[in-house]
Amino acid sequence: MKAFQYATAHSTDSARELVAGHGAYLAGGNDLLGLLKDYLVPGPDILVNIKSLPGLNKIERDDKNWTIGALVTVAELENDAELAKVFPGLHDAAVEIASPQIRNVATVGGNLAQHSRCWYFRHRDTLCLKKGGDLCYARDGENRYHSLFTGNTCISPVVSSLGTTFAALDATAVVLRDGKETRLSMADLYHRAWENPLAHNSLEPGDLILRVEIPTARNRSAYLQVSDKHTFDWALVSCAAAANVVGGKLSQPRVALGSVSPVPHQVEAANDFLNGKTLDDDTASQAADLILKGAQPLAHNAYKVPLAHTLIRRTLLKLKGEA
Ligand SMILES: Cc1cc2nc3c(=O)[nH]c(=O)nc-3n(C[C@H](O)[C@H](O)[C@H](O)COP(=O)(O)OP(=O)(O)OC[C@H]3O[C@@H](n4cnc5c(N)ncnc54)[C@H](O)[C@@H]3O)c2cc1C
């Protein structure tokens, strides 16, 4: 393994200075250390431990927003009783992640910035498109875990359950970029992966996720995922939905799918269709049709289309309290 320095940053400015384009931020380490040990990313000159950065490990709330610091762990999301009441979808997404041991150390920032799980990307001897090679081996190979939608040749999907849920909750990631706070919607946070096979997200070198802000405008949220294994596994497909539900009628509805696209998959036409509707099975099914319109299944992942359809329908009915 390439030798590297290790430093603990005590301020966000020093963290950025230490990383300086040639280093990597180390949070819980679940993803980063595996990538380094398997030689999947160019070895950084310095690992900058960010776990001591002040103020980033808090969950704060006011009337309009909840603010989740980037160093809040997935277990802290899972165990916050008030959060489970206000954002049940986020609570349910957190509970499904990996295992209790991983949730205890995995952070919100690290979850959002985790790299592709594509098994060709994760194979150290395969120089795939995502690692600067010429070919997406999954396209004509083993693609059962891959995307139904993409804007480029790489078909590796985003797998962050929190990213998918934050998208449905219309949350904003606040990122320290060039010394200034930059606000990114979840669509912004991942859009570069839509168009550029080398990208896992839109973060620039040195960008530091500080926190995620979630508006409280929607009083209901729900999340469901289906995985091969009941626990300790990523989703084959995940679905998050949020809306303000009054008298059974939806306003400001948002639905997002994970593990089917390099970005959390959202379709404005489906959100518009659901707006003002009283949910029933037929409405939920029509919304699912709109969300999955244009899906381009490959040889081994066509099962994701009916799976996603069912998940969307069930997640929407759960939003209403019926599933
Ligand atoms: C068996 C298993 C199952 C899993 N299942 C799921 C699942 O279902 N859903 C899901 O979402 N995840 C799942 N995970 C992934 C896990 O949740 C992530 O690996 C973890 O959340 C990463 O967080 P971390 O703090 O350990 O990140 P690290 O490994 O420390 O960092 C990951 C990446 O993010 C960067 N980074 C970290 N913090 C910041 C920051 N504040 N700003 C900018 N960049 C930053 C690092 O430099 C690195 O590139 C699973 C993992 C395992 C092992």
mmCIF file of C-alpha atoms and ligand atoms in Angstrom:
data_model
loop_
_atom_site.group_PDB
_atom_site.id
_atom_site.type_symbol
_atom_site.label_atom_id
_atom_site.label_comp_id
_atom_site.label_asym_id
_atom_site.label_seq_id
_atom_site.Cartn_x
_atom_site.Cartn_y
_atom_site.Cartn_z
ATOM 1 C CA MET A 1 0.000 0.000 0.000
ATOM 2 C CA LYS A 2 1.202 3.495 -0.793
ATOM 3 C CA ALA A 3 2.490 5.272 2.331
ATOM 4 C CA PHE A 4 0.315 8.165 3.484
ATOM 5 C CA GLN A 5 0.240 10.694 6.262
ATOM 6 C CA TYR A 6 -2.531 10.807 8.818
ATOM 7 C CA ALA A 7 -3.794 13.962 10.487
ATOM 8 C CA THR A 8 -6.723 14.923 12.646
ATOM 9 C CA ALA A 9 -8.382 18.197 11.688
ATOM 10 C CA HIS A 10 -9.876 20.395 14.385
ATOM 11 C CA SER A 11 -11.498 23.004 12.151
ATOM 12 C CA THR A 12 -13.206 22.821 8.780
ATOM 13 C CA ASP A 13 -10.642 25.229 7.312
ATOM 14 C CA SER A 14 -7.715 23.113 8.484
ATOM 15 C CA ALA A 15 -9.457 19.980 7.162
ATOM 16 C CA ARG A 16 -9.671 21.552 3.724
ATOM 17 C CA GLU A 17 -6.085 22.819 3.860
ATOM 18 C CA LEU A 18 -4.793 19.396 4.885
ATOM 19 C CA VAL A 19 -6.698 17.580 2.143
ATOM 20 C CA ALA A 20 -5.606 20.146 -0.469
ATOM 21 C CA GLY A 21 -6.660 18.089 -3.489
ATOM 22 C CA HIS A 22 -4.281 15.148 -2.764
ATOM 23 C CA GLY A 23 -5.836 13.781 0.400
ATOM 24 C CA ALA A 24 -9.085 12.181 1.496
ATOM 25 C CA TYR A 25 -11.457 12.872 4.341
ATOM 26 C CA LEU A 26 -11.818 9.954 6.725
ATOM 27 C CA ALA A 27 -15.117 9.765 8.598
ATOM 28 C CA GLY A 28 -16.379 6.332 9.730
ATOM 29 C CA GLY A 29 -13.992 4.685 7.255
ATOM 30 C CA ASN A 30 -16.441 1.945 6.194
ATOM 31 C CA ASP A 31 -16.131 2.720 2.527
ATOM 32 C CA LEU A 32 -12.844 4.593 2.244
ATOM 33 C CA LEU A 33 -10.621 2.038 3.991
ATOM 34 C CA GLY A 34 -12.001 -0.791 1.849
ATOM 35 C CA LEU A 35 -11.360 1.230 -1.314
ATOM 36 C CA LEU A 36 -7.754 1.845 -0.240
ATOM 37 C CA LYS A 37 -7.060 -1.726 0.854
ATOM 38 C CA ASP A 38 -8.411 -3.044 -2.448
ATOM 39 C CA TYR A 39 -6.379 -0.483 -4.480
ATOM 40 C CA LEU A 40 -9.581 0.892 -6.034
ATOM 41 C CA VAL A 41 -8.775 4.581 -5.680
ATOM 42 C CA PRO A 42 -5.428 6.298 -6.200
ATOM 43 C CA GLY A 43 -3.723 6.288 -2.796
ATOM 44 C CA PRO A 44 -4.099 9.696 -1.122
ATOM 45 C CA ASP A 45 -1.011 11.476 0.237
ATOM 46 C CA ILE A 46 -2.849 12.148 3.468
ATOM 47 C CA LEU A 47 -5.894 10.824 5.283
ATOM 48 C CA VAL A 48 -7.591 13.620 7.186
ATOM 49 C CA ASN A 49 -9.606 12.383 10.118
ATOM 50 C CA ILE A 50 -12.618 14.705 10.319
ATOM 51 C CA LYS A 51 -14.365 13.067 13.280
ATOM 52 C CA SER A 52 -13.163 15.760 15.692
ATOM 53 C CA LEU A 53 -14.543 18.673 13.672
ATOM 54 C CA PRO A 54 -16.652 20.711 16.073
ATOM 55 C CA GLY A 55 -20.394 21.107 15.562
ATOM 56 C CA LEU A 56 -20.862 18.546 12.763
ATOM 57 C CA ASN A 57 -22.142 15.750 15.001
ATOM 58 C CA LYS A 58 -25.420 17.398 16.001
ATOM 59 C CA ILE A 59 -29.052 17.024 15.040
ATOM 60 C CA GLU A 60 -30.720 20.421 15.440
ATOM 61 C CA ARG A 61 -34.278 21.515 14.755
ATOM 62 C CA ASP A 62 -36.405 24.615 14.447
ATOM 63 C CA ASP A 63 -39.915 25.257 13.097
ATOM 64 C CA LYS A 64 -38.901 25.141 9.443
ATOM 65 C CA ASN A 65 -35.902 22.817 9.194
ATOM 66 C CA TRP A 66 -34.006 19.994 10.775
ATOM 67 C CA THR A 67 -30.248 20.172 10.421
ATOM 68 C CA ILE A 68 -28.290 16.934 10.423
ATOM 69 C CA GLY A 69 -24.521 17.372 10.803
ATOM 70 C CA ALA A 70 -22.325 15.418 8.381
ATOM 71 C CA LEU A 71 -20.727 13.521 11.295
ATOM 72 C CA VAL A 72 -24.026 12.345 12.765
ATOM 73 C CA THR A 73 -23.937 8.559 12.591
ATOM 74 C CA VAL A 74 -26.593 6.420 10.935
ATOM 75 C CA ALA A 75 -27.252 4.884 14.398
ATOM 76 C CA GLU A 76 -27.976 8.344 15.785
ATOM 77 C CA LEU A 77 -30.543 8.894 13.018
ATOM 78 C CA GLU A 78 -32.038 5.501 13.843
ATOM 79 C CA ASN A 79 -32.221 6.147 17.595
ATOM 80 C CA ASP A 80 -33.594 9.704 17.617
ATOM 81 C CA ALA A 81 -37.190 9.184 18.758
ATOM 82 C CA GLU A 82 -38.338 12.648 17.677
ATOM 83 C CA LEU A 83 -36.804 12.169 14.221
ATOM 84 C CA ALA A 84 -38.677 8.873 13.866
ATOM 85 C CA LYS A 85 -41.942 10.765 14.469
ATOM 86 C CA VAL A 86 -41.217 13.722 12.203
ATOM 87 C CA PHE A 87 -39.401 11.839 9.404
ATOM 88 C CA PRO A 88 -40.410 8.177 9.632
ATOM 89 C CA GLY A 89 -39.071 7.614 6.109
ATOM 90 C CA LEU A 90 -35.586 8.741 7.167
ATOM 91 C CA HIS A 91 -35.732 6.597 10.290
ATOM 92 C CA ASP A 92 -36.750 3.547 8.240
ATOM 93 C CA ALA A 93 -33.981 4.178 5.698
ATOM 94 C CA ALA A 94 -31.393 4.388 8.503
ATOM 95 C CA VAL A 95 -32.607 1.152 10.117
ATOM 96 C CA GLU A 96 -32.141 -0.745 6.833
ATOM 97 C CA ILE A 97 -28.502 0.280 6.364
ATOM 98 C CA ALA A 98 -25.906 -2.500 6.755
ATOM 99 C CA SER A 99 -25.644 -3.756 10.365
ATOM 100 C CA PRO A 100 -25.736 -2.174 13.854
ATOM 101 C CA GLN A 101 -21.912 -2.243 14.016
ATOM 102 C CA ILE A 102 -21.615 -0.328 10.726
ATOM 103 C CA ARG A 103 -24.443 2.083 11.594
ATOM 104 C CA ASN A 104 -22.611 2.946 14.839
ATOM 105 C CA VAL A 105 -19.679 4.425 12.916
ATOM 106 C CA ALA A 106 -21.066 5.247 9.443
ATOM 107 C CA THR A 107 -21.677 8.974 9.085
ATOM 108 C CA VAL A 108 -24.232 10.910 7.059
ATOM 109 C CA GLY A 109 -21.495 12.651 5.014
ATOM 110 C CA GLY A 110 -19.710 9.359 4.289
ATOM 111 C CA ASN A 111 -22.971 7.676 3.353
ATOM 112 C CA LEU A 112 -23.758 10.388 0.806
ATOM 113 C CA ALA A 113 -20.232 10.296 -0.661
ATOM 114 C CA GLN A 114 -19.804 6.498 -0.727
ATOM 115 C CA HIS A 115 -18.494 5.054 -4.003
ATOM 116 C CA SER A 116 -20.090 2.728 -6.527
ATOM 117 C CA ARG A 117 -20.846 -0.878 -5.505
ATOM 118 C CA CYS A 118 -20.589 -2.140 -9.097
ATOM 119 C CA TRP A 119 -18.691 -5.411 -8.852
ATOM 120 C CA TYR A 120 -16.571 -4.571 -11.894
ATOM 121 C CA PHE A 121 -15.564 -1.256 -10.267
ATOM 122 C CA ARG A 122 -14.889 -3.118 -6.994
ATOM 123 C CA HIS A 123 -12.664 -5.729 -8.688
ATOM 124 C CA ARG A 124 -9.113 -4.497 -8.381
ATOM 125 C CA ASP A 125 -7.954 -6.110 -11.645
ATOM 126 C CA THR A 126 -10.754 -4.646 -13.765
ATOM 127 C CA LEU A 127 -10.044 -1.284 -15.373
ATOM 128 C CA CYS A 128 -13.644 -0.365 -16.088
ATOM 129 C CA LEU A 129 -15.025 2.904 -17.427
ATOM 130 C CA LYS A 130 -15.484 4.226 -13.887
ATOM 131 C CA LYS A 131 -11.766 3.750 -13.227
ATOM 132 C CA GLY A 132 -10.669 5.417 -16.467
ATOM 133 C CA GLY A 133 -10.862 2.372 -18.754
ATOM 134 C CA ASP A 134 -12.677 2.113 -22.086
ATOM 135 C CA LEU A 135 -15.491 -0.310 -21.287
ATOM 136 C CA CYS A 136 -18.443 -0.659 -18.977
ATOM 137 C CA TYR A 137 -18.144 -4.423 -18.429
ATOM 138 C CA ALA A 138 -21.537 -4.543 -16.727
ATOM 139 C CA ARG A 139 -23.385 -3.424 -19.868
ATOM 140 C CA ASP A 140 -22.888 -6.725 -21.647
ATOM 141 C CA GLY A 141 -21.965 -8.676 -18.540
ATOM 142 C CA GLU A 142 -23.428 -9.309 -15.089
ATOM 143 C CA ASN A 143 -25.768 -6.369 -14.660
ATOM 144 C CA ARG A 144 -28.424 -7.619 -12.246
ATOM 145 C CA TYR A 145 -27.632 -4.889 -9.679
ATOM 146 C CA HIS A 146 -27.314 -2.065 -12.177
ATOM 147 C CA SER A 147 -29.217 0.954 -13.474
ATOM 148 C CA LEU A 148 -32.432 1.196 -15.454
ATOM 149 C CA PHE A 149 -31.677 4.828 -16.282
ATOM 150 C CA THR A 150 -28.371 6.575 -17.021
ATOM 151 C CA GLY A 151 -27.068 9.556 -18.936
ATOM 152 C CA ASN A 152 -23.765 7.929 -19.901
ATOM 153 C CA THR A 153 -22.302 4.525 -20.731
ATOM 154 C CA CYS A 154 -21.577 3.536 -17.093
ATOM 155 C CA ILE A 155 -24.569 1.783 -15.524
ATOM 156 C CA SER A 156 -23.470 1.835 -11.888
ATOM 157 C CA PRO A 157 -26.333 3.148 -9.714
ATOM 158 C CA VAL A 158 -26.208 5.399 -6.653
ATOM 159 C CA VAL A 159 -26.753 3.229 -3.562
ATOM 160 C CA SER A 160 -26.946 5.793 -0.769
ATOM 161 C CA SER A 161 -30.239 5.130 1.005
ATOM 162 C CA LEU A 162 -29.884 8.472 2.756
ATOM 163 C CA GLY A 163 -29.351 10.267 -0.570
ATOM 164 C CA THR A 164 -32.550 8.715 -1.938
ATOM 165 C CA THR A 165 -34.538 9.628 1.183
ATOM 166 C CA PHE A 166 -33.133 13.144 1.385
ATOM 167 C CA ALA A 167 -34.169 13.601 -2.268
ATOM 168 C CA ALA A 168 -37.789 12.745 -1.425
ATOM 169 C CA LEU A 169 -37.619 15.070 1.601
ATOM 170 C CA ASP A 170 -36.292 17.883 -0.638
ATOM 171 C CA ALA A 171 -33.245 18.196 1.602
ATOM 172 C CA THR A 172 -30.208 20.347 0.846
ATOM 173 C CA ALA A 173 -26.588 19.378 1.415
ATOM 174 C CA VAL A 174 -24.479 22.290 2.606
ATOM 175 C CA VAL A 175 -20.935 21.845 1.302
ATOM 176 C CA LEU A 176 -17.811 23.852 2.083
ATOM 177 C CA ARG A 177 -16.344 24.625 -1.346
ATOM 178 C CA ASP A 178 -13.455 27.051 -1.910
ATOM 179 C CA GLY A 179 -14.000 28.493 1.554
ATOM 180 C CA LYS A 180 -17.697 29.210 0.946
ATOM 181 C CA GLU A 181 -20.844 27.318 1.884
ATOM 182 C CA THR A 182 -22.539 25.959 -1.261
ATOM 183 C CA ARG A 183 -26.068 24.563 -1.158
ATOM 184 C CA LEU A 184 -26.786 21.475 -3.252
ATOM 185 C CA SER A 185 -30.077 19.657 -3.748
ATOM 186 C CA MET A 186 -29.717 15.875 -3.927
ATOM 187 C CA ALA A 187 -30.145 16.189 -7.721
ATOM 188 C CA ASP A 188 -27.187 18.612 -7.720
ATOM 189 C CA LEU A 189 -25.142 16.436 -5.375
ATOM 190 C CA TYR A 190 -25.237 13.514 -7.817
ATOM 191 C CA HIS A 191 -25.840 15.035 -11.263
ATOM 192 C CA ARG A 192 -22.197 14.681 -12.379
ATOM 193 C CA ALA A 193 -22.497 10.897 -12.015
ATOM 194 C CA TRP A 194 -25.405 11.054 -14.472
ATOM 195 C CA GLU A 195 -23.215 12.470 -17.221
ATOM 196 C CA ASN A 196 -19.666 11.460 -16.307
ATOM 197 C CA PRO A 197 -18.769 7.771 -15.847
ATOM 198 C CA LEU A 198 -15.772 8.654 -13.660
ATOM 199 C CA ALA A 199 -17.889 10.489 -11.080
ATOM 200 C CA HIS A 200 -19.687 9.005 -8.083
ATOM 201 C CA ASN A 201 -21.201 12.380 -7.206
ATOM 202 C CA SER A 202 -20.717 16.079 -7.992
ATOM 203 C CA LEU A 203 -18.278 16.855 -5.170
ATOM 204 C CA GLU A 204 -15.085 18.644 -6.240
ATOM 205 C CA PRO A 205 -11.743 17.634 -4.713
ATOM 206 C CA GLY A 206 -11.608 19.169 -1.229
ATOM 207 C CA ASP A 207 -15.365 19.732 -0.952
ATOM 208 C CA LEU A 208 -16.493 19.010 2.602
ATOM 209 C CA ILE A 209 -20.120 18.158 3.331
ATOM 210 C CA LEU A 210 -21.007 20.091 6.485
ATOM 211 C CA ARG A 211 -24.659 19.262 7.060
ATOM 212 C CA VAL A 212 -27.977 18.371 5.485
ATOM 213 C CA GLU A 213 -31.022 20.599 5.966
ATOM 214 C CA ILE A 214 -34.477 19.024 5.762
ATOM 215 C CA PRO A 215 -37.569 21.220 5.516
ATOM 216 C CA THR A 216 -40.454 20.242 7.801
ATOM 217 C CA ALA A 217 -43.012 21.336 5.160
ATOM 218 C CA ARG A 218 -44.068 17.704 4.546
ATOM 219 C CA ASN A 219 -45.803 15.976 7.448
ATOM 220 C CA ARG A 220 -45.461 12.408 6.121
ATOM 221 C CA SER A 221 -42.630 10.335 4.728
ATOM 222 C CA ALA A 222 -42.062 6.662 4.023
ATOM 223 C CA TYR A 223 -39.237 4.412 2.843
ATOM 224 C CA LEU A 224 -39.063 0.814 1.643
ATOM 225 C CA GLN A 225 -36.285 -1.228 0.125
ATOM 226 C CA VAL A 226 -35.880 -4.747 -1.186
ATOM 227 C CA SER A 227 -32.521 -6.491 -0.850
ATOM 228 C CA ASP A 228 -31.261 -9.989 -1.577
ATOM 229 C CA LYS A 229 -30.520 -10.413 2.130
ATOM 230 C CA HIS A 230 -32.728 -9.268 4.975
ATOM 231 C CA THR A 231 -29.833 -7.397 6.606
ATOM 232 C CA PHE A 232 -26.205 -6.368 5.905
ATOM 233 C CA ASP A 233 -26.925 -5.672 2.275
ATOM 234 C CA TRP A 234 -27.539 -2.786 -0.109
ATOM 235 C CA ALA A 235 -30.925 -2.394 -1.793
ATOM 236 C CA LEU A 236 -31.801 -3.948 -5.141
ATOM 237 C CA VAL A 237 -34.271 -1.074 -5.363
ATOM 238 C CA SER A 238 -35.257 1.460 -2.720
ATOM 239 C CA CYS A 239 -38.093 3.968 -2.699
ATOM 240 C CA ALA A 240 -38.662 7.050 -0.552
ATOM 241 C CA ALA A 241 -41.708 9.306 -0.641
ATOM 242 C CA ALA A 242 -42.720 12.436 1.241
ATOM 243 C CA ALA A 243 -45.713 14.753 1.118
ATOM 244 C CA ASN A 244 -47.947 16.932 3.173
ATOM 245 C CA VAL A 245 -50.987 14.712 3.675
ATOM 246 C CA VAL A 246 -54.144 16.428 4.952
ATOM 247 C CA GLY A 247 -57.474 14.600 4.901
ATOM 248 C CA GLY A 248 -55.872 11.930 2.729
ATOM 249 C CA LYS A 249 -54.952 14.505 0.061
ATOM 250 C CA LEU A 250 -51.308 14.980 -0.970
ATOM 251 C CA SER A 251 -49.544 18.265 -1.462
ATOM 252 C CA GLN A 252 -45.879 18.829 -2.347
ATOM 253 C CA PRO A 253 -45.418 15.093 -3.034
ATOM 254 C CA ARG A 254 -41.972 13.784 -3.944
ATOM 255 C CA VAL A 255 -40.926 10.254 -4.771
ATOM 256 C CA ALA A 256 -37.332 9.069 -5.272
ATOM 257 C CA LEU A 257 -35.920 5.692 -6.257
ATOM 258 C CA GLY A 258 -32.456 4.408 -5.333
ATOM 259 C CA SER A 259 -30.274 1.739 -7.001
ATOM 260 C CA VAL A 260 -31.813 2.291 -10.457
ATOM 261 C CA SER A 261 -29.828 5.301 -11.721
ATOM 262 C CA PRO A 262 -26.545 7.121 -10.979
ATOM 263 C CA VAL A 263 -28.718 9.792 -9.295
ATOM 264 C CA PRO A 264 -31.734 9.413 -6.996
ATOM 265 C CA HIS A 265 -34.367 8.844 -9.694
ATOM 266 C CA GLN A 266 -37.085 11.508 -9.537
ATOM 267 C CA VAL A 267 -39.723 12.322 -12.146
ATOM 268 C CA GLU A 268 -41.344 15.746 -11.915
ATOM 269 C CA ALA A 269 -44.364 14.584 -13.973
ATOM 270 C CA ALA A 270 -45.151 11.953 -11.320
ATOM 271 C CA ASN A 271 -44.873 14.491 -8.495
ATOM 272 C CA ASP A 272 -47.181 16.852 -10.449
ATOM 273 C CA PHE A 273 -49.609 14.000 -11.102
ATOM 274 C CA LEU A 274 -49.768 13.114 -7.377
ATOM 275 C CA ASN A 275 -50.180 16.722 -6.231
ATOM 276 C CA GLY A 276 -53.728 17.280 -4.933
ATOM 277 C CA LYS A 277 -54.688 13.608 -5.317
ATOM 278 C CA THR A 278 -56.209 11.398 -2.668
ATOM 279 C CA LEU A 279 -54.120 8.260 -2.726
ATOM 280 C CA ASP A 280 -55.546 4.907 -3.643
ATOM 281 C CA ASP A 281 -54.011 1.869 -5.258
ATOM 282 C CA ASP A 282 -54.882 3.022 -8.773
ATOM 283 C CA THR A 283 -53.364 6.499 -8.299
ATOM 284 C CA ALA A 284 -50.222 5.003 -6.773
ATOM 285 C CA SER A 285 -49.979 2.602 -9.705
ATOM 286 C CA GLN A 286 -50.328 5.414 -12.262
ATOM 287 C CA ALA A 287 -47.587 7.370 -10.480
ATOM 288 C CA ALA A 288 -45.363 4.270 -10.637
ATOM 289 C CA ASP A 289 -46.001 4.019 -14.400
ATOM 290 C CA LEU A 290 -44.842 7.625 -14.835
ATOM 291 C CA ILE A 291 -41.743 7.131 -12.663
ATOM 292 C CA LEU A 292 -40.665 4.051 -14.585
ATOM 293 C CA LYS A 293 -41.452 5.381 -18.054
ATOM 294 C CA GLY A 294 -38.317 5.235 -20.164
ATOM 295 C CA ALA A 295 -36.615 2.548 -18.082
ATOM 296 C CA GLN A 296 -33.992 0.699 -20.138
ATOM 297 C CA PRO A 297 -33.520 -2.702 -18.599
ATOM 298 C CA LEU A 298 -30.530 -4.823 -19.610
ATOM 299 C CA ALA A 299 -30.131 -8.579 -19.892
ATOM 300 C CA HIS A 300 -30.256 -9.337 -16.148
ATOM 301 C CA ASN A 301 -31.971 -6.415 -14.404
ATOM 302 C CA ALA A 302 -35.423 -6.318 -16.023
ATOM 303 C CA TYR A 303 -36.823 -7.712 -12.739
ATOM 304 C CA LYS A 304 -36.153 -4.273 -11.245
ATOM 305 C CA VAL A 305 -39.005 -2.722 -13.251
ATOM 306 C CA PRO A 306 -41.902 -4.665 -11.626
ATOM 307 C CA LEU A 307 -40.027 -4.615 -8.301
ATOM 308 C CA ALA A 308 -39.741 -0.822 -8.408
ATOM 309 C CA HIS A 309 -43.382 -0.546 -9.500
ATOM 310 C CA THR A 310 -44.546 -2.511 -6.465
ATOM 311 C CA LEU A 311 -42.220 -0.609 -4.131
ATOM 312 C CA ILE A 312 -43.469 2.776 -5.373
ATOM 313 C CA ARG A 313 -47.075 1.683 -4.917
ATOM 314 C CA ARG A 314 -46.434 0.312 -1.426
ATOM 315 C CA THR A 315 -44.338 3.281 -0.340
ATOM 316 C CA LEU A 316 -47.069 5.693 -1.436
ATOM 317 C CA LEU A 317 -49.734 3.678 0.393
ATOM 318 C CA LYS A 318 -47.460 3.580 3.462
ATOM 319 C CA LEU A 319 -47.271 7.368 3.247
ATOM 320 C CA LYS A 320 -51.024 7.329 3.667
ATOM 321 C CA GLY A 321 -50.769 4.692 6.391
ATOM 322 C CA GLU A 322 -52.135 1.753 4.390
ATOM 323 C CA ALA A 323 -49.202 -0.560 3.833
HETATM 324 C C1 LIG B 1 -22.526 -4.824 4.170
HETATM 325 C C2 LIG B 1 -22.844 -3.371 3.989
HETATM 326 C C3 LIG B 1 -24.141 -3.005 3.670
HETATM 327 C C4 LIG B 1 -24.455 -1.653 3.449
HETATM 328 N N1 LIG B 1 -25.744 -1.312 3.143
HETATM 329 C C5 LIG B 1 -26.025 -0.021 2.864
HETATM 330 C C6 LIG B 1 -27.344 0.385 2.489
HETATM 331 O O1 LIG B 1 -28.282 -0.414 2.425
HETATM 332 N N2 LIG B 1 -27.544 1.687 2.202
HETATM 333 C C7 LIG B 1 -26.554 2.609 2.265
HETATM 334 O O2 LIG B 1 -26.801 3.764 2.016
HETATM 335 N N3 LIG B 1 -25.309 2.257 2.614
HETATM 336 C C8 LIG B 1 -25.016 0.978 2.919
HETATM 337 N N4 LIG B 1 -23.755 0.641 3.263
HETATM 338 C C9 LIG B 1 -22.681 1.647 3.136
HETATM 339 C C10 LIG B 1 -22.386 2.380 4.396
HETATM 340 O O3 LIG B 1 -23.558 3.002 4.867
HETATM 341 C C11 LIG B 1 -21.343 3.430 4.024
HETATM 342 O O4 LIG B 1 -20.155 2.779 3.692
HETATM 343 C C12 LIG B 1 -21.082 4.379 5.148
HETATM 344 O O5 LIG B 1 -22.245 5.101 5.424
HETATM 345 C C13 LIG B 1 -19.974 5.321 4.803
HETATM 346 O O6 LIG B 1 -19.856 6.241 5.875
HETATM 347 P P1 LIG B 1 -18.453 6.460 6.575
HETATM 348 O O7 LIG B 1 -18.623 7.556 7.563
HETATM 349 O O8 LIG B 1 -17.901 5.178 7.091
HETATM 350 O O9 LIG B 1 -17.636 6.978 5.309
HETATM 351 P P2 LIG B 1 -16.065 6.907 4.960
HETATM 352 O O10 LIG B 1 -15.717 5.536 4.523
HETATM 353 O O11 LIG B 1 -15.249 7.534 6.019
HETATM 354 O O12 LIG B 1 -16.093 7.875 3.697
HETATM 355 C C14 LIG B 1 -16.721 7.489 2.479
HETATM 356 C C15 LIG B 1 -16.379 8.523 1.407
HETATM 357 O O13 LIG B 1 -16.967 9.766 1.738
HETATM 358 C C16 LIG B 1 -15.970 10.787 1.872
HETATM 359 N N5 LIG B 1 -16.446 11.630 2.969
HETATM 360 C C17 LIG B 1 -16.731 11.243 4.237
HETATM 361 N N6 LIG B 1 -17.245 12.286 4.930
HETATM 362 C C18 LIG B 1 -17.280 13.342 4.085
HETATM 363 C C19 LIG B 1 -17.702 14.701 4.209
HETATM 364 N N7 LIG B 1 -18.224 15.175 5.353
HETATM 365 N N8 LIG B 1 -17.588 15.506 3.139
HETATM 366 C C20 LIG B 1 -17.084 15.046 1.959
HETATM 367 N N9 LIG B 1 -16.679 13.770 1.779
HETATM 368 C C21 LIG B 1 -16.774 12.925 2.835
HETATM 369 C C22 LIG B 1 -14.662 10.022 2.148
HETATM 370 O O14 LIG B 1 -13.508 10.752 1.767
HETATM 371 C C23 LIG B 1 -14.880 8.788 1.301
HETATM 372 O O15 LIG B 1 -14.580 9.031 -0.045
HETATM 373 C C24 LIG B 1 -23.431 -0.680 3.555
HETATM 374 C C25 LIG B 1 -22.133 -1.037 3.907
HETATM 375 C C26 LIG B 1 -21.834 -2.388 4.118
HETATM 376 C C27 LIG B 1 -20.422 -2.741 4.481
#
